[in-house]
Short mmCIF file of C-alpha atoms in Angstrom, two decimals:
data_model
loop_
_atom_site.label_atom_id
_atom_site.label_comp_id
_atom_site.label_asym_id
_atom_site.label_seq_id
_atom_site.Cartn_x
_atom_site.Cartn_y
_atom_site.Cartn_z
CA MET A 1 18.53 156.59 93.82
CA ALA A 2 17.76 157.70 97.30
CA ASP A 3 21.36 158.67 98.42
CA PRO A 4 21.84 162.29 97.58
CA ALA A 5 18.83 162.90 99.33
CA ARG A 6 20.30 161.53 102.73
CA VAL A 7 23.22 163.65 102.32
CA LYS A 8 23.36 166.90 104.05
CA PRO A 9 22.73 169.39 101.42
CA VAL A 10 25.16 172.46 100.65
CA ALA A 11 22.69 174.80 99.49
CA ARG A 12 19.26 173.31 99.90
CA VAL A 13 16.09 174.85 98.60
CA SER A 14 13.55 174.69 101.21
CA GLU A 15 10.76 172.12 100.61
CA ALA A 16 7.65 173.53 100.87
CA PRO A 17 5.14 170.84 101.01
CA VAL A 18 7.44 168.80 103.63
CA PRO A 19 6.38 170.68 106.57
CA ALA A 20 2.46 170.40 105.47
CA GLU A 21 2.42 167.10 105.55
CA ARG A 22 4.30 166.38 108.85
CA PRO A 23 2.02 165.33 111.59
CA LYS A 24 2.07 167.38 114.58
CA GLN A 25 4.83 166.37 116.80
CA GLY A 26 5.00 169.25 118.85
CA GLU A 27 8.77 169.89 118.24
CA GLY A 28 8.17 173.94 118.22
CA SER A 29 7.27 173.71 114.35
CA GLY A 30 5.33 176.63 115.21
CA ASP A 31 8.40 179.17 115.92
CA ALA A 32 10.68 177.48 113.16
CA PRO A 33 9.88 179.97 110.08
CA GLY A 34 10.26 183.01 112.22
CA SER A 35 13.75 182.29 113.69
CA SER A 36 15.20 179.99 111.80
CA GLY A 37 18.74 180.96 110.73
CA LYS A 38 21.02 179.32 108.14
CA VAL A 39 22.42 176.91 110.73
CA SER A 40 18.89 175.64 112.00
CA GLU A 41 17.33 175.29 109.02
CA PRO A 42 19.02 172.33 107.23
CA ALA A 43 18.87 170.76 111.04
CA ALA A 44 15.14 171.29 110.78
CA VAL A 45 15.05 169.95 107.26
CA GLN A 46 17.10 166.65 108.32
CA THR A 47 15.04 166.30 111.10
CA THR A 48 11.78 166.88 109.20
CA ALA A 49 12.98 163.92 106.81
CA LYS A 50 13.68 161.82 109.41
CA GLU A 51 10.19 162.37 111.41
CA GLN A 52 8.73 161.84 107.77
CA GLY A 53 10.44 158.69 107.63
CA LYS A 54 9.43 157.62 111.18
CA ALA A 55 5.79 158.61 110.24
CA ARG A 56 5.99 156.69 106.87
CA SER A 57 6.98 153.45 108.59
CA ALA A 58 4.47 154.00 111.44
CA GLU A 59 1.81 154.51 108.58
CA ASP A 60 2.95 151.47 106.96
CA ALA A 61 2.54 149.39 110.18
CA ALA A 62 -0.86 151.02 110.87
CA ALA A 63 -1.96 150.14 107.60
CA ALA A 64 -0.96 146.55 107.35
CA ALA A 65 -2.53 146.05 110.69
CA ALA A 66 -5.43 147.50 110.02
CA ALA A 67 -6.06 145.55 106.51
CA GLY A 68 -5.15 142.60 108.41
CA ASP A 69 -7.77 143.11 110.78
CA GLU A 70 -10.27 144.14 107.99
CA GLU A 71 -9.73 140.77 106.46
CA GLU A 72 -10.25 138.72 109.14
CA GLY A 73 -13.15 140.18 110.63
CA SER A 74 -15.16 140.35 107.09
CA SER A 75 -16.43 137.02 106.62
CA SER A 76 -15.99 133.30 107.51
CA LEU A 77 -14.00 132.58 104.56
CA HIS A 78 -10.79 134.73 105.34
CA PRO A 79 -7.72 134.07 103.21
CA PRO A 80 -5.28 131.93 104.63
CA PRO A 81 -2.21 133.00 106.37
CA ALA A 82 0.21 133.12 103.67
CA LYS A 83 -1.92 134.71 101.30
CA LYS A 84 -2.57 137.28 103.84
CA LEU A 85 1.20 137.99 104.33
CA LYS A 86 1.77 138.01 100.37
CA VAL A 87 -0.83 140.43 100.53
CA GLU A 88 0.79 142.67 103.13
CA HIS A 89 4.15 142.49 101.61
CA ASP A 90 2.62 143.60 97.98
CA LYS A 91 1.31 146.59 99.62
CA LYS A 92 4.58 147.73 101.48
CA LYS A 93 6.10 147.10 98.29
CA GLU A 94 3.70 149.41 96.29
CA LYS A 95 4.16 152.09 99.14
CA ARG A 96 7.78 151.77 99.01
CA GLN A 97 8.12 152.30 95.27
CA LYS A 98 5.45 155.00 95.54
CA VAL A 99 7.76 156.69 98.09
CA ASP A 100 10.77 156.17 95.63
CA GLU A 101 8.77 157.60 93.02
CA ASP A 102 8.04 160.79 95.35
CA GLU A 103 11.55 161.08 96.45
CA ILE A 104 12.60 161.17 92.24
CA GLN A 105 10.16 163.62 91.56
CA LYS A 106 11.56 165.94 94.42
CA MET A 107 14.99 165.38 93.44
CA GLN A 108 13.92 166.41 89.95
CA VAL A 109 12.59 169.42 91.15
CA LEU A 110 15.13 170.33 93.06
CA VAL A 111 17.71 169.94 90.45
CA SER A 112 16.00 171.59 87.74
CA SER A 113 16.39 175.09 90.04
CA PHE A 114 20.22 174.74 90.70
CA SER A 115 22.21 177.51 89.57
CA GLU A 116 25.06 176.76 87.47
CA GLU A 117 27.67 176.32 89.87
CA GLN A 118 25.46 174.38 92.09
CA LEU A 119 24.71 172.09 88.71
CA ASN A 120 28.49 171.75 88.43
CA ARG A 121 29.10 170.56 91.77
CA TYR A 122 26.31 168.10 91.62
CA GLU A 123 27.64 166.73 88.48
CA MET A 124 31.23 166.33 90.42
CA TYR A 125 29.44 164.75 93.52
CA ARG A 126 27.72 161.88 91.30
CA ARG A 127 30.17 161.58 88.64
CA ALA A 128 33.76 161.52 91.27
CA ALA A 129 34.79 157.96 92.07
CA PHE A 130 37.59 155.92 92.88
CA PRO A 131 39.34 154.08 89.87
CA LYS A 132 37.91 150.16 90.02
CA ALA A 133 41.50 149.31 88.89
CA ALA A 134 43.42 150.94 91.79
CA ILE A 135 41.20 149.76 94.28
CA LYS A 136 41.42 146.27 93.15
CA ARG A 137 45.07 146.24 92.87
CA LEU A 138 44.93 147.95 96.40
CA ILE A 139 42.94 145.15 98.34
CA GLN A 140 44.72 141.96 96.28
CA SER A 141 48.05 143.65 97.58
CA ILE A 142 46.54 143.54 101.01
CA THR A 143 44.65 140.10 100.54
CA GLY A 144 47.59 138.56 98.58
CA SER A 145 44.64 136.49 96.55
CA SER A 146 42.11 137.80 94.00
CA VAL A 147 38.82 139.37 94.94
CA SER A 148 35.60 139.52 93.27
CA GLN A 149 34.40 142.43 91.11
CA ASN A 150 31.49 142.86 93.41
CA VAL A 151 34.07 143.10 96.57
CA VAL A 152 35.55 146.19 94.25
CA ILE A 153 32.16 147.96 93.90
CA ALA A 154 31.30 147.69 97.45
CA MET A 155 34.62 149.01 98.70
CA SER A 156 34.97 152.02 96.35
CA GLY A 157 31.40 152.84 97.13
CA ILE A 158 32.13 152.81 100.79
CA ALA A 159 35.54 154.68 100.70
CA LYS A 160 33.28 157.35 98.60
CA VAL A 161 30.94 157.73 101.42
CA PHE A 162 33.65 157.56 104.19
CA ALA A 163 35.71 160.48 102.08
CA GLY A 164 32.12 162.68 102.10
CA GLU A 165 31.84 162.08 105.69
CA ILE A 166 35.79 163.43 106.52
CA VAL A 167 35.04 166.54 103.99
CA GLU A 168 31.29 167.13 105.68
CA GLU A 169 32.77 167.15 109.16
CA ALA A 170 35.82 168.92 107.98
CA LEU A 171 33.39 171.67 106.65
CA ASP A 172 31.37 172.01 109.87
CA VAL A 173 35.10 172.55 111.44
CA CYS A 174 35.87 175.01 108.86
CA GLU A 175 32.73 176.88 109.58
CA LYS A 176 32.79 176.72 113.16
CA TRP A 177 36.35 178.28 113.43
CA GLY A 178 35.35 181.21 111.13
CA ASP A 179 37.52 180.06 108.27
CA THR A 180 36.48 179.94 104.40
CA PRO A 181 37.17 176.95 102.01
CA PRO A 182 39.51 175.86 100.83
CA LEU A 183 40.04 173.31 103.63
CA GLN A 184 43.31 173.50 105.09
CA PRO A 185 45.06 170.34 106.87
CA LYS A 186 44.40 171.62 110.23
CA HIS A 187 40.28 171.35 109.30
CA MET A 188 40.71 167.82 108.00
CA ARG A 189 42.94 166.67 111.23
CA GLU A 190 40.31 168.19 113.89
CA ALA A 191 37.73 166.33 111.63
CA VAL A 192 39.54 163.20 111.97
CA ARG A 193 39.63 163.64 115.77
CA ARG A 194 35.99 164.13 115.82
CA LEU A 195 34.98 160.99 113.89
CA LYS A 196 37.36 159.04 115.88
CA SER A 197 35.63 159.95 119.21
CA ARG A 198 32.16 158.82 117.59
CA GLU A 199 33.89 155.84 116.41
CA GLN A 200 33.09 156.75 112.65
CA ILE A 201 36.93 155.86 111.71
CA PRO A 202 37.67 152.17 112.05
CA ASN A 203 41.11 151.97 114.47
CA SER A 204 42.15 148.39 115.22
CA LYS A 205 45.70 149.54 116.21
CA HIS A 206 44.75 150.58 119.61
CA LYS A 207 44.78 147.62 122.31
CA LYS A 208 41.92 148.21 124.72
CA ILE A 209 43.50 146.94 128.07
CA LEU A 210 40.16 145.27 129.43
CA PHE A 211 40.68 145.69 133.33
CA HIS A 212 43.01 148.62 133.96
CA MET B 1 63.44 174.27 110.52
CA ALA B 2 63.05 174.38 106.68
CA GLU B 3 60.32 172.05 105.46
CA GLU B 4 62.29 169.74 103.47
CA GLU B 5 59.47 167.52 102.41
CA ASP B 6 58.95 169.46 99.15
CA ASP B 7 62.77 169.38 98.32
CA PRO B 8 63.28 167.57 95.17
CA GLY B 9 66.86 166.90 96.16
CA PHE B 10 65.93 165.19 98.94
CA ASP B 11 65.70 161.30 98.69
CA GLU B 12 64.67 160.08 102.04
CA ASP B 13 61.16 160.21 103.09
CA LEU B 14 61.31 162.46 106.23
CA ASP B 15 58.43 162.05 109.03
CA ASP B 16 57.19 164.59 111.13
CA GLY B 17 56.79 162.92 114.50
CA GLY B 18 55.81 159.65 112.91
CA ASN B 19 52.18 160.24 112.53
CA GLY B 20 51.22 157.81 109.87
CA VAL B 21 48.00 159.30 109.01
CA ASP B 22 48.81 163.06 108.83
CA SER B 23 51.99 163.32 107.19
CA GLY B 24 53.35 161.86 103.70
CA GLN B 25 53.05 158.03 104.12
CA GLY B 26 56.37 156.98 102.50
CA LYS B 27 57.36 157.22 99.02
CA ARG B 28 53.97 155.74 97.40
CA LYS B 29 52.89 157.34 94.38
CA ARG B 30 49.67 159.26 94.88
CA LEU B 31 47.06 156.92 93.72
CA PHE B 32 43.77 159.12 93.79
CA SER B 33 44.94 162.74 93.64
CA LYS B 34 42.73 163.94 90.61
CA GLU B 35 39.49 161.80 91.77
CA LEU B 36 39.87 163.02 95.03
CA ARG B 37 40.12 166.61 93.69
CA CYS B 38 36.97 166.08 92.19
CA MET B 39 35.21 164.50 95.12
CA MET B 40 36.17 167.13 97.67
CA TYR B 41 34.66 169.73 95.36
CA GLY B 42 31.46 167.80 94.83
CA PHE B 43 31.36 167.36 98.69
CA GLY B 44 31.52 171.00 98.94
CA ASP B 45 34.89 172.13 99.19
CA ASP B 46 36.52 174.77 96.64
CA GLN B 47 36.91 174.11 93.34
CA ASN B 48 40.72 174.11 93.80
CA PRO B 49 41.32 172.18 97.36
CA TYR B 50 44.70 172.20 98.94
CA THR B 51 47.16 169.54 97.82
CA GLU B 52 48.14 168.88 101.37
CA SER B 53 44.13 168.34 102.28
CA VAL B 54 43.94 166.00 99.32
CA ASP B 55 46.99 164.10 100.27
CA ILE B 56 45.80 163.80 103.85
CA LEU B 57 42.51 162.46 102.49
CA GLU B 58 43.95 159.93 100.10
CA ASP B 59 46.18 158.52 103.10
CA LEU B 60 42.73 158.40 105.21
CA VAL B 61 41.09 156.70 102.55
CA ILE B 62 43.80 154.51 102.01
CA GLU B 63 43.88 153.44 105.58
CA PHE B 64 40.38 152.95 105.79
CA ILE B 65 40.41 150.66 102.93
CA THR B 66 43.16 148.44 104.42
CA GLU B 67 41.27 148.23 107.79
CA MET B 68 38.43 147.08 106.20
CA THR B 69 39.98 144.82 104.35
CA HIS B 70 41.97 143.04 107.17
CA LYS B 71 38.80 143.09 108.91
CA ALA B 72 37.04 141.23 106.19
CA MET B 73 39.55 138.62 106.17
CA SER B 74 39.67 137.67 109.61
CA ILE B 75 35.82 137.12 109.70
CA GLY B 76 33.58 134.82 107.63
CA ARG B 77 35.79 132.57 105.24
CA GLN B 78 39.61 133.27 106.54
CA GLY B 79 41.98 135.07 104.32
CA ARG B 80 39.38 136.09 101.55
CA VAL B 81 37.61 139.22 101.21
CA GLN B 82 34.11 138.46 100.36
CA VAL B 83 31.03 140.99 99.99
CA GLU B 84 28.94 139.36 102.75
CA ASP B 85 31.96 140.05 104.84
CA ILE B 86 31.90 144.01 104.25
CA VAL B 87 28.13 144.16 104.39
CA PHE B 88 28.70 142.27 108.02
CA LEU B 89 31.17 144.71 109.07
CA ILE B 90 29.31 147.80 107.76
CA ARG B 91 25.97 146.94 109.20
CA LYS B 92 26.32 149.48 112.16
CA ASP B 93 26.79 152.50 109.62
CA PRO B 94 23.22 153.30 108.36
CA ARG B 95 24.82 155.46 105.28
CA LYS B 96 27.23 152.98 103.94
CA PHE B 97 25.05 150.23 104.81
CA ALA B 98 22.26 151.54 102.31
CA ARG B 99 24.82 152.63 99.94
CA VAL B 100 26.43 149.06 99.53
CA LYS B 101 22.98 147.82 99.08
CA ASP B 102 21.93 150.26 96.60
CA LEU B 103 25.10 149.78 94.64
CA LEU B 104 24.89 145.93 94.55
CA THR B 105 21.09 145.69 93.81
CA MET B 106 21.91 148.41 90.65
CA ASN B 107 24.44 146.19 89.43
CA GLU B 108 22.45 143.20 89.55
CA GLU B 109 19.78 145.00 87.64
CA LEU B 110 22.43 146.49 85.05
CA LYS B 111 23.66 143.11 84.31
CA LYS B 112 20.12 141.57 83.86
CA ALA B 113 19.64 144.53 81.19
CA ARG B 114 22.71 143.99 79.55
CA LYS B 115 22.24 140.18 79.57
CA ALA B 116 18.45 140.52 78.11
CA PHE B 117 19.72 143.27 75.69
CA ASP B 118 22.31 140.60 74.31
CA GLU B 119 20.06 138.13 73.79
CA ALA B 120 17.52 140.32 71.91
CA ASN B 121 20.34 141.17 69.84
CA TYR B 122 21.47 137.52 69.46
CA GLY B 123 17.84 136.40 68.71
CA SER B 124 17.01 138.86 65.88
#
């Protein structure tokens, strides 16, 4: 499951191997170790992950192109285009599986180094979920007809991500205002206001007037 | 200037300013209080989040689900909510999109595994 790695971490162990793999992007990686405070470090780790993702996909494209070129130029009996595509697809699948395994391994290393409080929080993070029956009842009360199980699964999953986005934003607000958790309603409302301006909260009540 | 929302003797619903999202949304029973508390702790809040914050979050989640359902009903097959419609609505948001894909893939794999397990049991 790749999801936890994408969520902004609460307390993140600095991943030592990652900066070494990162190709030189010229983004001031040199001065990062010395001056990185607590705020800049998660951002650096996030951009590292993003850049790694970009570099990996660039690598994939380059490898696929190289493989294609190699096969074409080697002999006159080059494989037909359909087989070439299949070979490229297999290579990409292998790479994706390898990437997944890497990520799983990194997660294992990370989780094994958690303190007890962090383990508790992580367990809650993974386990907490909306009850399927209540979600199903809610959706059916809106549509008036029955919905399939997959819809309930998808909707509860999305609702959990949504709740996570709000709590994360509210924690940002809380930290910015110099308060401490537990979150207060004012933090939640400010978080909602910010997310609305970024259009991450759907709102179909506002009537847009086209030519005002 | 009494905050009368907590007064048990009061039966009526007291809205402050009509902010449907922020204040208590009517007399509907709290559907997700326990689960939301665990979720907020998991996402980084304190181990005991404030009840008011949990209420606000519940209202937001219910509104979100309602909006998504209405939108899904208006696209694709009208009047019905299907998975494809949800995936279409969420396509611009990378996190949610990836999460839905993961969940549905995992669900398929689990169903396959259960089916294989049952068939193995039935055979032996």
